Each structure stands twice: as structure tokens, then as C-alpha cells.
Amino acid sequence: MPTTQLPNTASLPPDFIWGVSTSSFQIEGATQEDGRGLSIWDIYCRTGEIKNHDTGDSACDHYHRYREDVGLMKALGVQAYRFSVAWPRVRPLGRGSANEAGLSFYDRLIDELLAAGIEPWLCLYHWDLPQALEERGGWLNRESAVWFADYASLIAARFGDRVKRFATFNEPSMFSLFSRSLGKRDGSSEDKLHRMIHNVNLAHGAAVDVLRANVINASIGCIHNRQPCRPSSASEADAAAAARLNVYWNAGFPDPQCRGEYPLSMRVAIEPHMQPGDLARICRPLDWFGLNHYSPVYVKARADSMLGYDFGDKPASLPLTPIGWPIDPDAFSRTLQDVHAQYGLPIYVLENGYGDSGQPNQTGAVIDPGRIEFLKAYINAMNEAASSGVDVRGYFVWSLLDNFEWDSGYSIRFGLTYVDYASLQRTPKSSFGWYAGLIKAMQP
Ligand code: GCO
């Protein structure tokens, strides 16, 4: 590969980790197989709300094709793979008895990864809460911290001999905000949002303690989506809405988890849910900060919404990905610098990627120059941040495979590998070969 096509990586540390990421609900399928319980996303998909009425029932069928998928990772040359465990697959009701068939699937996956020389990075929660727990109040129930700690204990006991890298949550601000805050303003839903935020933070701290106590040499973090929230106009109202969202999107979880305090503007609303000692329960020693970043977010005021915001117009000058997300590598570099300055932890970029709907050409090849240019620009920006002193130690592309993109179903593709959802055939895209070439060039 001509070196002109490679990004500048000169400032990245020699032991920098190159990886890929996925999540359980988005790739596994087999939602009703081998004793798996229902998750809230299975129930949500049944409402028909997902684009094209898509569901996670088959997804990429990773549950059966995991060996092939580890083979793809080996072909990429990645040193690490970030995945999540489906809580209802290993504990169908969220509490109580474990499901041996579910646990043994992850045994097989982890053993396949280790045999391929790929380090497993295990995320405990990537949004697929057992429905049985939702029916007991879910994250609105303060007992959720106990449920989550018990789940972490099951995972630590079963996999802690082979897995050392653990994330408690993927993007707590996303699943809290978007399940609660775009609804209409009413006191009860604001109270629910803050109760959920606090309970998820308590669950994070409880799981960190369990993992630390039960896994020798555990390396633990939480994965935060962090994207600057910018006003869509010069109006004071938009500026205030963007500032308010910025607190909830980017600080409401890492601040208490890493610094032992909530942002000032959240404290009054969180107070009713606080019990003595809670901040100490939440702020437990962490080994790294997991960062997911795609683009800045543009915000406008909306008086009737819960936090008084909505998404607004982006600057006409900003280049966009095919799915309309701004391409702004400078924002990524600045985000890395902000995280480094504010939390002082080693940073692993655990999601960054490019969404499109690219299809194979007449020869069956999937040529995706837009994704290559995006990844090159963002890796250059990451290198720039590293040259300014940011302690960034890894970069994991979202995603290994095209997969279930939540409300968008299968209409949006983030994979380095194209998935034909009818045949489930995997086809590495041209970005796959580009990323493999970069990783190869980085080897000492
Ligand atoms: C998220 C999740 C991923 C997404 C990815 C692209 O941020 O929604 O972590 O599951 O698929 O970020 O949107």
C-alpha cells in the first residue's frame, strides 16, 4: 500500500493497540436459541418501530459464525476485539440461575480469540437489558446496582481467568438520554431521567468493585460517547440548550465516575436520589477511559422538551458522511485533548467509524473510499492529539461487520466487512484491506 495512503501515526506509542468493535444485540442473532432470555430490544423490535420492521433475531448470525468472524479479525491483524456479553443470554431473567449454553458460547468465542492471538475486551452492558429486569423497574430501580454487580460476578467467575479488559457500560449517556430525554417536558420524566443516571452510575461502581475483587490484573473502564454539543445558531437560547445537553451527554457519567462529583448544573436534580456515601460508591479506581467519538452534535432550543433541546441544523460548510454525520477530525482531536485534561486516564478509542449504505459492485466487490478517507483523517487527528501529549493507547474501528444499527435497523452499514443479510455472506470491503495494511505497517 503506498505510504501516501497511510495516516501519520508517528506520535502513537509503540505498544499502541489496533482493534475492532461490535456488540451482542447488533451481531449475534439467535435471540431465542439455547435458553437466551428476552431483552428490552427484542421487545422494542416487536413494536415494529425499527426501520423496515427489522429485528435482531438473526442480525449477522455471529452466534453460529463466530469462528469465521474471528478469522476476519485475524486477517485484519488486529491485536484486540471489543465485544459485549448479552446479559439475557447468560442469565435469562437477569437474576437467579445462569444459562450454561449461553456462558459456553462466550467460552468458545474467548478461546477462539485467544487461539488467534487476539485480546478480548469484554463490555458487560451494550443496551440489551433483560426484559424481566425492566419489568422490575430496570435502571429506575436502585436495586439495579445489585443486579448488575451479581451479573458482573458471574462474568468475572466464568471468564476472569482469560479476560482482563472489562468495560462496565457502553455509552451510559446515550441509553439514558435517548430513552428518556427527547420526550415532552414533565416533572415525572425529568425525575426518572435523573434517577436512571444515578442508578447506572451506582451500578458502574458496584461492578468495578466486583471485577477488581475477583479478576487478577483486571483492567477496567467505562465506554463513553463524547461529542461536543454546539449551538445551531448564535442565539442565546440555542447556546444555553447546547451547554445543557453538553453536560448530560458528556459529563453526567464520567464526572462522578472519575472525579467523584456530578456537574454543578445536575446536582439539584440528582440530590433526591442520592444516599450518603453514593459518590464514593460510584467513584472507584479505573484503569482507562473508553472513548466513542463520531462527530460534533448541533443543538437548538426546544422549550417543550425535557432538557429544552432538540437537534438543530449543521453548518452548511461541514462535509457529511452519507448518513449525515459531520466529518470533523479537529473535533475528535479536541475531544481527545479534553478527555485527557479532564480525567487524566489512559484513553482507548473504542468506537470511531463511518456509516453508509454501500453495496457490492457488479463484480461483487465493495469499494468504500469514503470510509478509508474518514478513517485516515480521524487517525491523523488522533496522532495530532498524541503529539500534543494525550495518552491515547488504542483505536478500535466501529465495526468489524455491518450490523443492526438500532432504530435504523440494517439500513445503515458501519462495517469494514459487508454482510449480505439474506445469505449472511461476509465480504471484506476495500477499507478492510486498507486497515489491515495500516496495522501491518505499524508492526515493529
Ligand atoms: C452507539 C453504539 C453503537 C453504534 C455505533 C454507530 O453509539 O450507538 O455504541 O452500537 O452502532 O456507535 O452508531
Tab-separated table of C-alpha atoms and ligand atoms in Angstrom:
chain	number	residue	atom	x	y	z
A	1	MET	CA	0.000	0.000	0.000
A	2	PRO	CA	1.592	3.332	-0.986
A	3	THR	CA	2.554	5.136	2.216
A	4	THR	CA	0.716	8.236	0.969
A	5	GLN	CA	-2.473	6.328	1.728
A	6	LEU	CA	-1.424	5.757	5.333
A	7	PRO	CA	-2.203	8.262	8.110
A	8	ASN	CA	0.539	9.805	10.216
A	9	THR	CA	0.970	7.617	13.315
A	10	ALA	CA	4.427	8.814	14.344
A	11	SER	CA	3.271	10.088	17.759
A	12	LEU	CA	1.404	6.944	18.786
A	13	PRO	CA	3.148	4.755	21.380
A	14	PRO	CA	4.990	1.645	20.118
A	15	ASP	CA	2.599	-0.681	22.006
A	16	PHE	CA	-0.473	1.040	20.540
A	17	ILE	CA	-3.424	-1.368	20.171
A	18	TRP	CA	-5.362	-1.634	16.895
A	19	GLY	CA	-8.754	-3.295	17.212
A	20	VAL	CA	-12.328	-3.618	16.054
A	21	SER	CA	-15.599	-3.394	17.973
A	22	THR	CA	-19.076	-4.898	17.902
A	23	SER	CA	-21.923	-5.505	20.346
A	24	SER	CA	-24.061	-8.519	21.234
A	25	PHE	CA	-27.517	-7.419	20.126
A	26	GLN	CA	-26.186	-5.903	16.914
A	27	ILE	CA	-24.424	-9.003	15.566
A	28	GLU	CA	-25.327	-12.222	17.434
A	29	GLY	CA	-28.847	-13.114	16.290
A	30	ALA	CA	-30.043	-16.436	17.807
A	31	THR	CA	-32.254	-14.357	20.099
A	32	GLN	CA	-34.413	-17.343	21.029
A	33	GLU	CA	-31.816	-20.065	20.990
A	34	ASP	CA	-30.168	-22.142	23.717
A	35	GLY	CA	-32.078	-20.612	26.585
A	36	ARG	CA	-31.429	-16.920	25.902
A	37	GLY	CA	-33.946	-14.697	27.686
A	38	LEU	CA	-35.677	-11.681	26.141
A	39	SER	CA	-34.024	-8.263	26.198
A	40	ILE	CA	-35.693	-4.846	26.064
A	41	TRP	CA	-34.504	-4.538	22.468
A	42	ASP	CA	-36.252	-7.782	21.471
A	43	ILE	CA	-39.449	-6.310	22.888
A	44	TYR	CA	-38.858	-2.917	21.214
A	45	CYS	CA	-38.238	-4.573	17.833
A	46	ARG	CA	-41.569	-6.366	18.163
A	47	THR	CA	-43.358	-2.978	18.206
A	48	GLY	CA	-42.409	-2.558	14.531
A	49	GLU	CA	-40.773	0.789	15.350
A	50	ILE	CA	-37.446	-0.161	13.778
A	51	LYS	CA	-36.894	0.938	10.159
A	52	ASN	CA	-38.173	-1.686	7.700
A	53	HIS	CA	-39.533	-3.505	10.781
A	54	ASP	CA	-36.064	-5.009	11.228
A	55	THR	CA	-35.264	-7.050	14.336
A	56	GLY	CA	-32.166	-8.535	15.939
A	57	ASP	CA	-33.490	-12.072	15.525
A	58	SER	CA	-30.803	-13.106	13.017
A	59	ALA	CA	-28.601	-9.993	12.714
A	60	CYS	CA	-25.203	-11.288	11.447
A	61	ASP	CA	-25.754	-14.766	12.961
A	62	HIS	CA	-22.477	-14.267	14.806
A	63	TYR	CA	-23.714	-16.750	17.407
A	64	HIS	CA	-23.118	-19.521	14.856
A	65	ARG	CA	-20.484	-17.828	12.660
A	66	TYR	CA	-18.124	-16.524	15.347
A	67	ARG	CA	-15.226	-18.708	14.139
A	68	GLU	CA	-15.473	-17.149	10.668
A	69	ASP	CA	-15.632	-13.699	12.244
A	70	VAL	CA	-12.543	-14.327	14.362
A	71	GLY	CA	-10.919	-15.402	11.107
A	72	LEU	CA	-11.768	-11.971	9.671
A	73	MET	CA	-10.159	-10.310	12.705
A	74	LYS	CA	-7.051	-12.437	12.186
A	75	ALA	CA	-6.939	-11.395	8.527
A	76	LEU	CA	-7.135	-7.767	9.662
A	77	GLY	CA	-4.239	-8.371	12.048
A	78	VAL	CA	-5.978	-6.660	14.970
A	79	GLN	CA	-4.440	-7.135	18.415
A	80	ALA	CA	-7.796	-6.780	20.227
A	81	TYR	CA	-11.539	-7.240	19.823
A	82	ARG	CA	-14.167	-5.394	21.804
A	83	PHE	CA	-17.475	-7.216	22.163
A	84	SER	CA	-20.316	-7.255	24.648
A	85	VAL	CA	-21.990	-10.081	26.533
A	86	ALA	CA	-25.759	-10.337	26.147
A	87	TRP	CA	-26.886	-10.331	29.788
A	88	PRO	CA	-30.107	-12.272	28.992
A	89	ARG	CA	-28.079	-14.930	27.173
A	90	VAL	CA	-26.099	-15.810	30.289
A	91	ARG	CA	-28.758	-15.019	32.893
A	92	PRO	CA	-32.156	-15.186	31.107
A	93	LEU	CA	-34.130	-13.396	33.813
A	94	GLY	CA	-31.283	-11.062	34.728
A	95	ARG	CA	-31.173	-12.527	38.241
A	96	GLY	CA	-31.153	-16.052	39.539
A	97	SER	CA	-29.953	-19.045	37.592
A	98	ALA	CA	-27.320	-18.781	34.895
A	99	ASN	CA	-27.708	-20.302	31.428
A	100	GLU	CA	-24.864	-22.747	30.789
A	101	ALA	CA	-25.411	-22.768	26.993
A	102	GLY	CA	-25.100	-19.001	26.918
A	103	LEU	CA	-21.964	-18.971	29.045
A	104	SER	CA	-20.371	-21.659	26.907
A	105	PHE	CA	-20.930	-19.576	23.752
A	106	TYR	CA	-18.733	-16.857	25.212
A	107	ASP	CA	-16.240	-19.509	26.385
A	108	ARG	CA	-15.945	-20.654	22.761
A	109	LEU	CA	-15.642	-17.088	21.446
A	110	ILE	CA	-12.976	-16.113	24.001
A	111	ASP	CA	-10.997	-19.308	23.417
A	112	GLU	CA	-11.143	-18.725	19.640
A	113	LEU	CA	-9.866	-15.176	20.123
A	114	LEU	CA	-7.012	-16.236	22.392
A	115	ALA	CA	-6.030	-19.004	19.976
A	116	ALA	CA	-5.878	-16.330	17.257
A	117	GLY	CA	-3.676	-14.127	19.444
A	118	ILE	CA	-6.427	-11.510	19.806
A	119	GLU	CA	-7.026	-9.894	23.220
A	120	PRO	CA	-10.710	-9.978	24.263
A	121	TRP	CA	-12.146	-6.692	25.585
A	122	LEU	CA	-15.448	-7.550	27.265
A	123	CYS	CA	-18.205	-4.974	27.728
A	124	LEU	CA	-20.786	-6.025	30.303
A	125	TYR	CA	-23.645	-3.898	29.004
A	126	HIS	CA	-24.329	-2.673	25.493
A	127	TRP	CA	-28.029	-1.871	25.971
A	128	ASP	CA	-29.650	-5.357	25.963
A	129	LEU	CA	-31.169	-5.307	29.468
A	130	PRO	CA	-33.080	-8.492	30.373
A	131	GLN	CA	-36.781	-7.732	29.920
A	132	ALA	CA	-37.512	-9.424	33.247
A	133	LEU	CA	-35.480	-6.700	34.988
A	134	GLU	CA	-37.182	-3.943	33.010
A	135	GLU	CA	-40.417	-5.304	34.454
A	136	ARG	CA	-38.957	-4.764	37.935
A	137	GLY	CA	-38.238	-1.108	37.088
A	138	GLY	CA	-34.995	-1.617	35.199
A	139	TRP	CA	-32.457	1.175	35.710
A	140	LEU	CA	-35.138	3.190	37.534
A	141	ASN	CA	-34.874	0.726	40.398
A	142	ARG	CA	-31.958	1.434	42.733
A	143	GLU	CA	-31.665	-2.349	43.177
A	144	SER	CA	-30.313	-2.448	39.590
A	145	ALA	CA	-26.850	-1.865	41.040
A	146	VAL	CA	-27.201	-5.146	42.939
A	147	TRP	CA	-28.462	-6.999	39.854
A	148	PHE	CA	-25.585	-5.600	37.786
A	149	ALA	CA	-22.958	-6.445	40.418
A	150	ASP	CA	-24.285	-10.022	40.589
A	151	TYR	CA	-24.083	-10.228	36.794
A	152	ALA	CA	-20.508	-8.889	36.905
A	153	SER	CA	-19.700	-11.531	39.487
A	154	LEU	CA	-20.956	-14.278	37.150
A	155	ILE	CA	-18.840	-12.900	34.292
A	156	ALA	CA	-15.746	-12.488	36.473
A	157	ALA	CA	-16.015	-16.042	37.809
A	158	ARG	CA	-16.510	-17.610	34.384
A	159	PHE	CA	-14.182	-15.584	32.166
A	160	GLY	CA	-11.806	-13.774	34.521
A	161	ASP	CA	-9.130	-16.445	34.023
A	162	ARG	CA	-8.837	-15.459	30.333
A	163	VAL	CA	-10.330	-11.943	30.083
A	164	LYS	CA	-8.583	-8.999	31.796
A	165	ARG	CA	-10.029	-5.980	29.934
A	166	PHE	CA	-13.542	-5.079	31.115
A	167	ALA	CA	-15.889	-2.190	30.353
A	168	THR	CA	-18.890	-1.792	32.635
A	169	PHE	CA	-21.163	0.121	30.247
A	170	ASN	CA	-21.264	1.241	26.642
A	171	GLU	CA	-22.390	4.857	26.340
A	172	PRO	CA	-24.481	5.293	29.509
A	173	SER	CA	-25.397	8.835	28.494
A	174	MET	CA	-26.889	7.598	25.201
A	175	PHE	CA	-29.174	4.928	26.593
A	176	SER	CA	-30.218	7.227	29.450
A	177	LEU	CA	-30.824	10.339	27.347
A	178	PHE	CA	-32.467	8.727	24.373
A	179	SER	CA	-34.733	6.535	26.344
A	180	ARG	CA	-35.885	9.470	28.429
A	181	SER	CA	-34.984	12.970	27.417
A	182	LEU	CA	-36.413	13.630	23.982
A	183	GLY	CA	-39.902	13.153	25.324
A	184	LYS	CA	-42.069	16.084	26.352
A	185	ARG	CA	-41.124	18.069	29.447
A	186	ASP	CA	-42.843	16.786	32.531
A	187	GLY	CA	-41.652	16.583	36.107
A	188	SER	CA	-42.008	12.818	36.369
A	189	SER	CA	-39.860	12.126	33.306
A	190	GLU	CA	-37.164	14.586	34.465
A	191	ASP	CA	-37.177	12.800	37.803
A	192	LYS	CA	-36.928	9.437	36.008
A	193	LEU	CA	-34.011	10.636	33.866
A	194	HIS	CA	-32.011	11.713	36.920
A	195	ARG	CA	-32.925	8.579	38.863
A	196	MET	CA	-31.725	6.446	35.940
A	197	ILE	CA	-28.481	8.403	35.601
A	198	HIS	CA	-27.722	7.944	39.280
A	199	ASN	CA	-28.639	4.244	39.392
A	200	VAL	CA	-26.493	3.465	36.337
A	201	ASN	CA	-23.569	5.285	37.959
A	202	LEU	CA	-24.120	3.256	41.143
A	203	ALA	CA	-24.209	0.050	39.069
A	204	HIS	CA	-20.932	1.033	37.391
A	205	GLY	CA	-19.179	1.472	40.738
A	206	ALA	CA	-20.577	-1.781	42.130
A	207	ALA	CA	-19.406	-3.738	39.079
A	208	VAL	CA	-15.920	-2.190	39.224
A	209	ASP	CA	-15.550	-3.403	42.816
A	210	VAL	CA	-16.691	-6.931	41.903
A	211	LEU	CA	-14.356	-7.159	38.896
A	212	ARG	CA	-11.426	-5.751	40.891
A	213	ALA	CA	-12.006	-8.227	43.706
A	214	ASN	CA	-12.453	-11.301	41.510
A	215	VAL	CA	-10.210	-10.886	38.464
A	216	ILE	CA	-6.445	-10.894	38.902
A	217	ASN	CA	-4.887	-7.997	36.955
A	218	ALA	CA	-8.263	-6.723	35.809
A	219	SER	CA	-8.025	-3.605	33.614
A	220	ILE	CA	-11.316	-1.753	33.934
A	221	GLY	CA	-13.008	1.242	32.360
A	222	CYS	CA	-16.307	2.566	31.090
A	223	ILE	CA	-17.040	3.478	27.473
A	224	HIS	CA	-18.388	6.990	26.942
A	225	ASN	CA	-19.702	8.558	23.775
A	226	ARG	CA	-18.240	12.042	23.907
A	227	GLN	CA	-19.174	14.538	21.215
A	228	PRO	CA	-19.094	18.344	21.570
A	229	CYS	CA	-22.629	19.770	21.573
A	230	ARG	CA	-22.608	23.012	19.575
A	231	PRO	CA	-25.417	25.595	19.097
A	232	SER	CA	-27.088	25.592	15.699
A	233	SER	CA	-27.345	29.382	15.737
A	234	ALA	CA	-25.838	32.385	17.514
A	235	SER	CA	-28.960	32.749	19.639
A	236	GLU	CA	-28.617	32.693	23.417
A	237	ALA	CA	-31.374	30.089	23.608
A	238	ASP	CA	-29.504	27.674	21.330
A	239	ALA	CA	-26.253	28.299	23.189
A	240	ALA	CA	-27.950	27.528	26.510
A	241	ALA	CA	-29.566	24.366	25.085
A	242	ALA	CA	-26.224	23.154	23.696
A	243	ALA	CA	-24.482	23.845	27.008
A	244	ARG	CA	-27.197	21.937	28.890
A	245	LEU	CA	-27.012	18.936	26.565
A	246	ASN	CA	-23.205	19.031	26.691
A	247	VAL	CA	-23.382	18.432	30.466
A	248	TYR	CA	-25.764	15.475	30.192
A	249	TRP	CA	-24.181	13.935	27.077
A	250	ASN	CA	-20.505	14.346	28.027
A	251	ALA	CA	-20.145	14.843	31.801
A	252	GLY	CA	-23.059	13.268	33.720
A	253	PHE	CA	-21.311	9.877	33.873
A	254	PRO	CA	-17.528	10.397	33.610
A	255	ASP	CA	-17.524	13.218	36.170
A	256	PRO	CA	-18.987	11.191	39.077
A	257	GLN	CA	-17.185	8.012	37.948
A	258	CYS	CA	-13.736	9.605	37.526
A	259	ARG	CA	-13.885	12.686	39.751
A	260	GLY	CA	-16.466	11.784	42.386
A	261	GLU	CA	-18.760	14.726	41.658
A	262	TYR	CA	-21.720	15.492	39.434
A	263	PRO	CA	-21.585	18.562	37.182
A	264	LEU	CA	-22.792	21.600	39.136
A	265	SER	CA	-25.909	22.073	36.990
A	266	MET	CA	-27.088	18.490	37.636
A	267	ARG	CA	-26.689	18.384	41.390
A	268	VAL	CA	-30.063	19.763	42.444
A	269	ALA	CA	-31.939	17.286	40.234
A	270	ILE	CA	-29.760	14.334	41.295
A	271	GLU	CA	-29.926	15.156	45.026
A	272	PRO	CA	-33.321	13.488	45.694
A	273	HIS	CA	-31.842	10.166	44.511
A	274	MET	CA	-28.595	10.473	46.461
A	275	GLN	CA	-27.935	8.486	49.613
A	276	PRO	CA	-24.988	9.070	51.971
A	277	GLY	CA	-21.838	7.518	50.525
A	278	ASP	CA	-23.165	7.258	46.979
A	279	LEU	CA	-20.423	9.313	45.335
A	280	ALA	CA	-17.799	7.094	46.946
A	281	ARG	CA	-19.713	4.040	45.706
A	282	ILE	CA	-19.643	5.440	42.143
A	283	CYS	CA	-16.093	6.811	42.013
A	284	ARG	CA	-13.950	3.667	42.054
A	285	PRO	CA	-10.386	3.351	40.707
A	286	LEU	CA	-10.342	2.927	36.922
A	287	ASP	CA	-7.550	1.935	34.580
A	288	TRP	CA	-8.632	3.688	31.387
A	289	PHE	CA	-11.255	5.876	29.708
A	290	GLY	CA	-13.116	4.275	26.789
A	291	LEU	CA	-13.974	6.891	24.163
A	292	ASN	CA	-16.540	6.553	21.379
A	293	HIS	CA	-16.495	9.502	19.002
A	294	TYR	CA	-18.019	10.208	15.607
A	295	SER	CA	-18.763	13.907	15.192
A	296	PRO	CA	-19.909	17.098	16.917
A	297	VAL	CA	-23.637	17.460	17.587
A	298	TYR	CA	-25.614	20.587	16.646
A	299	VAL	CA	-28.336	21.674	19.052
A	300	LYS	CA	-31.270	24.069	19.131
A	301	ALA	CA	-33.568	25.174	21.921
A	302	ARG	CA	-36.946	23.440	22.235
A	303	ALA	CA	-38.949	24.761	25.152
A	304	ASP	CA	-41.361	21.821	25.422
A	305	SER	CA	-38.710	19.077	25.576
A	306	MET	CA	-37.404	17.698	28.837
A	307	LEU	CA	-33.947	19.295	28.800
A	308	GLY	CA	-35.072	22.090	26.484
A	309	TYR	CA	-33.083	20.890	23.495
A	310	ASP	CA	-33.504	19.248	20.137
A	311	PHE	CA	-31.122	18.544	17.295
A	312	GLY	CA	-30.637	21.504	15.004
A	313	ASP	CA	-29.105	22.453	11.680
A	314	LYS	CA	-25.449	21.743	10.987
A	315	PRO	CA	-23.243	24.367	9.330
A	316	ALA	CA	-23.767	24.099	5.552
A	317	SER	CA	-19.963	24.143	5.098
A	318	LEU	CA	-19.359	20.911	7.060
A	319	PRO	CA	-18.716	17.776	4.974
A	320	LEU	CA	-21.077	14.973	5.958
A	321	THR	CA	-20.965	11.196	5.815
A	322	PRO	CA	-23.666	9.512	3.685
A	323	ILE	CA	-25.820	9.224	6.818
A	324	GLY	CA	-25.496	12.945	7.527
A	325	TRP	CA	-22.960	12.899	10.359
A	326	PRO	CA	-20.426	15.780	10.208
A	327	ILE	CA	-16.856	14.868	9.241
A	328	ASP	CA	-14.784	16.990	11.626
A	329	PRO	CA	-11.455	15.399	12.637
A	330	ASP	CA	-10.461	18.535	14.524
A	331	ALA	CA	-13.403	17.952	16.874
A	332	PHE	CA	-12.023	14.458	17.523
A	333	SER	CA	-8.552	15.803	18.296
A	334	ARG	CA	-10.005	18.393	20.660
A	335	THR	CA	-12.233	15.795	22.304
A	336	LEU	CA	-9.190	13.620	22.999
A	337	GLN	CA	-7.411	16.623	24.498
A	338	ASP	CA	-10.446	17.488	26.662
A	339	VAL	CA	-10.764	13.912	27.992
A	340	HIS	CA	-7.041	13.792	28.729
A	341	ALA	CA	-7.127	17.135	30.544
A	342	GLN	CA	-10.320	16.451	32.488
A	343	TYR	CA	-9.872	12.855	33.596
A	344	GLY	CA	-6.145	12.087	33.357
A	345	LEU	CA	-6.698	8.419	32.428
A	346	PRO	CA	-5.128	6.492	29.550
A	347	ILE	CA	-7.588	6.691	26.635
A	348	TYR	CA	-8.656	3.885	24.318
A	349	VAL	CA	-10.783	4.932	21.341
A	350	LEU	CA	-13.286	2.058	21.357
A	351	GLU	CA	-15.540	3.334	18.582
A	352	ASN	CA	-14.927	5.513	15.561
A	353	GLY	CA	-16.322	4.738	12.138
A	354	TYR	CA	-18.235	5.733	9.048
A	355	GLY	CA	-21.830	4.939	8.226
A	356	ASP	CA	-23.100	4.448	4.695
A	357	SER	CA	-25.329	2.106	2.719
A	358	GLY	CA	-22.681	0.922	0.256
A	359	GLN	CA	-23.437	-2.157	-1.827
A	360	PRO	CA	-21.295	-4.567	-3.857
A	361	ASN	CA	-20.479	-3.548	-7.445
A	362	GLN	CA	-21.061	-5.758	-10.472
A	363	THR	CA	-18.004	-7.843	-9.621
A	364	GLY	CA	-19.251	-8.406	-6.074
A	365	ALA	CA	-16.568	-6.144	-4.561
A	366	VAL	CA	-17.484	-3.438	-2.024
A	367	ILE	CA	-15.361	-0.381	-2.680
A	368	ASP	CA	-15.638	2.220	0.088
A	369	PRO	CA	-13.134	5.071	-0.425
A	370	GLY	CA	-15.232	7.357	1.778
A	371	ARG	CA	-14.644	5.106	4.785
A	372	ILE	CA	-10.903	4.924	4.046
A	373	GLU	CA	-10.621	8.707	3.817
A	374	PHE	CA	-12.652	9.099	7.028
A	375	LEU	CA	-10.513	6.633	8.997
A	376	LYS	CA	-7.303	8.173	7.673
A	377	ALA	CA	-8.416	11.704	8.648
A	378	TYR	CA	-9.515	10.620	12.139
A	379	ILE	CA	-6.376	8.587	12.806
A	380	ASN	CA	-4.318	11.602	11.707
A	381	ALA	CA	-6.317	13.728	14.181
A	382	MET	CA	-5.715	11.148	16.922
A	383	ASN	CA	-1.982	11.241	16.148
A	384	GLU	CA	-2.082	15.036	16.376
A	385	ALA	CA	-3.654	14.766	19.839
A	386	ALA	CA	-0.973	12.265	20.857
A	387	SER	CA	1.732	14.664	19.638
A	388	SER	CA	0.287	17.289	21.998
A	389	GLY	CA	0.698	14.895	24.947
A	390	VAL	CA	-2.614	12.997	25.018
A	391	ASP	CA	-2.131	9.494	26.443
A	392	VAL	CA	-4.108	7.594	23.781
A	393	ARG	CA	-3.238	3.896	23.660
A	394	GLY	CA	-5.623	2.196	21.255
A	395	TYR	CA	-8.042	2.611	18.373
A	396	PHE	CA	-10.911	0.213	17.633
A	397	VAL	CA	-12.903	0.704	14.425
A	398	TRP	CA	-16.675	0.522	14.646
A	399	SER	CA	-17.308	-2.013	13.241
A	400	LEU	CA	-15.895	-5.363	12.166
A	401	LEU	CA	-19.193	-6.169	10.448
A	402	ASP	CA	-22.187	-4.320	9.052
A	403	ASN	CA	-24.791	-4.873	11.747
A	404	PHE	CA	-28.112	-3.892	13.372
A	405	GLU	CA	-27.936	-0.102	13.722
A	406	TRP	CA	-30.662	0.311	16.385
A	407	ASP	CA	-33.592	2.427	15.146
A	408	SER	CA	-32.138	2.376	11.622
A	409	GLY	CA	-32.131	-1.411	11.538
A	410	TYR	CA	-29.915	-2.790	8.753
A	411	SER	CA	-30.306	0.274	6.511
A	412	ILE	CA	-27.032	1.795	7.722
A	413	ARG	CA	-23.712	-0.004	7.390
A	414	PHE	CA	-20.608	0.700	9.554
A	415	GLY	CA	-18.652	-2.462	8.792
A	416	LEU	CA	-15.192	-2.989	7.397
A	417	THR	CA	-16.914	-6.168	6.212
A	418	TYR	CA	-20.100	-6.150	4.132
A	419	VAL	CA	-22.837	-8.517	5.341
A	420	ASP	CA	-25.444	-9.848	2.914
A	421	TYR	CA	-28.322	-10.255	5.386
A	422	ALA	CA	-30.120	-12.778	3.175
A	423	SER	CA	-27.186	-15.169	2.750
A	424	LEU	CA	-25.174	-13.878	5.746
A	425	GLN	CA	-22.115	-13.984	3.494
A	426	ARG	CA	-19.285	-11.724	4.662
A	427	THR	CA	-17.350	-9.668	2.052
A	428	PRO	CA	-14.356	-7.602	3.219
A	429	LYS	CA	-14.666	-4.068	1.839
A	430	SER	CA	-11.706	-2.139	0.422
A	431	SER	CA	-11.460	-0.409	3.823
A	432	PHE	CA	-10.821	-3.854	5.354
A	433	GLY	CA	-7.672	-4.236	3.247
A	434	TRP	CA	-6.658	-0.652	3.971
A	435	TYR	CA	-6.965	-1.134	7.756
A	436	ALA	CA	-5.072	-4.459	7.548
A	437	GLY	CA	-2.309	-2.675	5.609
A	438	LEU	CA	-2.105	0.070	8.232
A	439	ILE	CA	-1.873	-2.444	11.087
A	440	LYS	CA	0.794	-4.390	9.213
A	441	ALA	CA	2.796	-1.229	8.555
A	442	MET	CA	2.634	-0.421	12.266
A	443	GLN	CA	4.189	-3.711	13.352
A	444	PRO	CA	7.769	-3.327	14.602
B	1	GCO	C1	-23.794	3.721	19.554
B	1	GCO	C2	-23.265	2.394	19.802
B	1	GCO	C3	-23.040	1.560	18.570
B	1	GCO	C4	-23.493	2.166	17.246
B	1	GCO	C5	-22.383	2.986	16.626
B	1	GCO	C6	-22.863	3.662	15.340
B	1	GCO	O1	-23.092	4.700	19.761
B	1	GCO	O2	-24.954	3.777	19.169
B	1	GCO	O3	-22.158	2.315	20.627
B	1	GCO	O4	-23.824	0.465	18.924
B	1	GCO	O5	-23.865	1.154	16.357
B	1	GCO	O6	-21.995	3.987	17.526
B	1	GCO	O7	-23.969	4.450	15.617
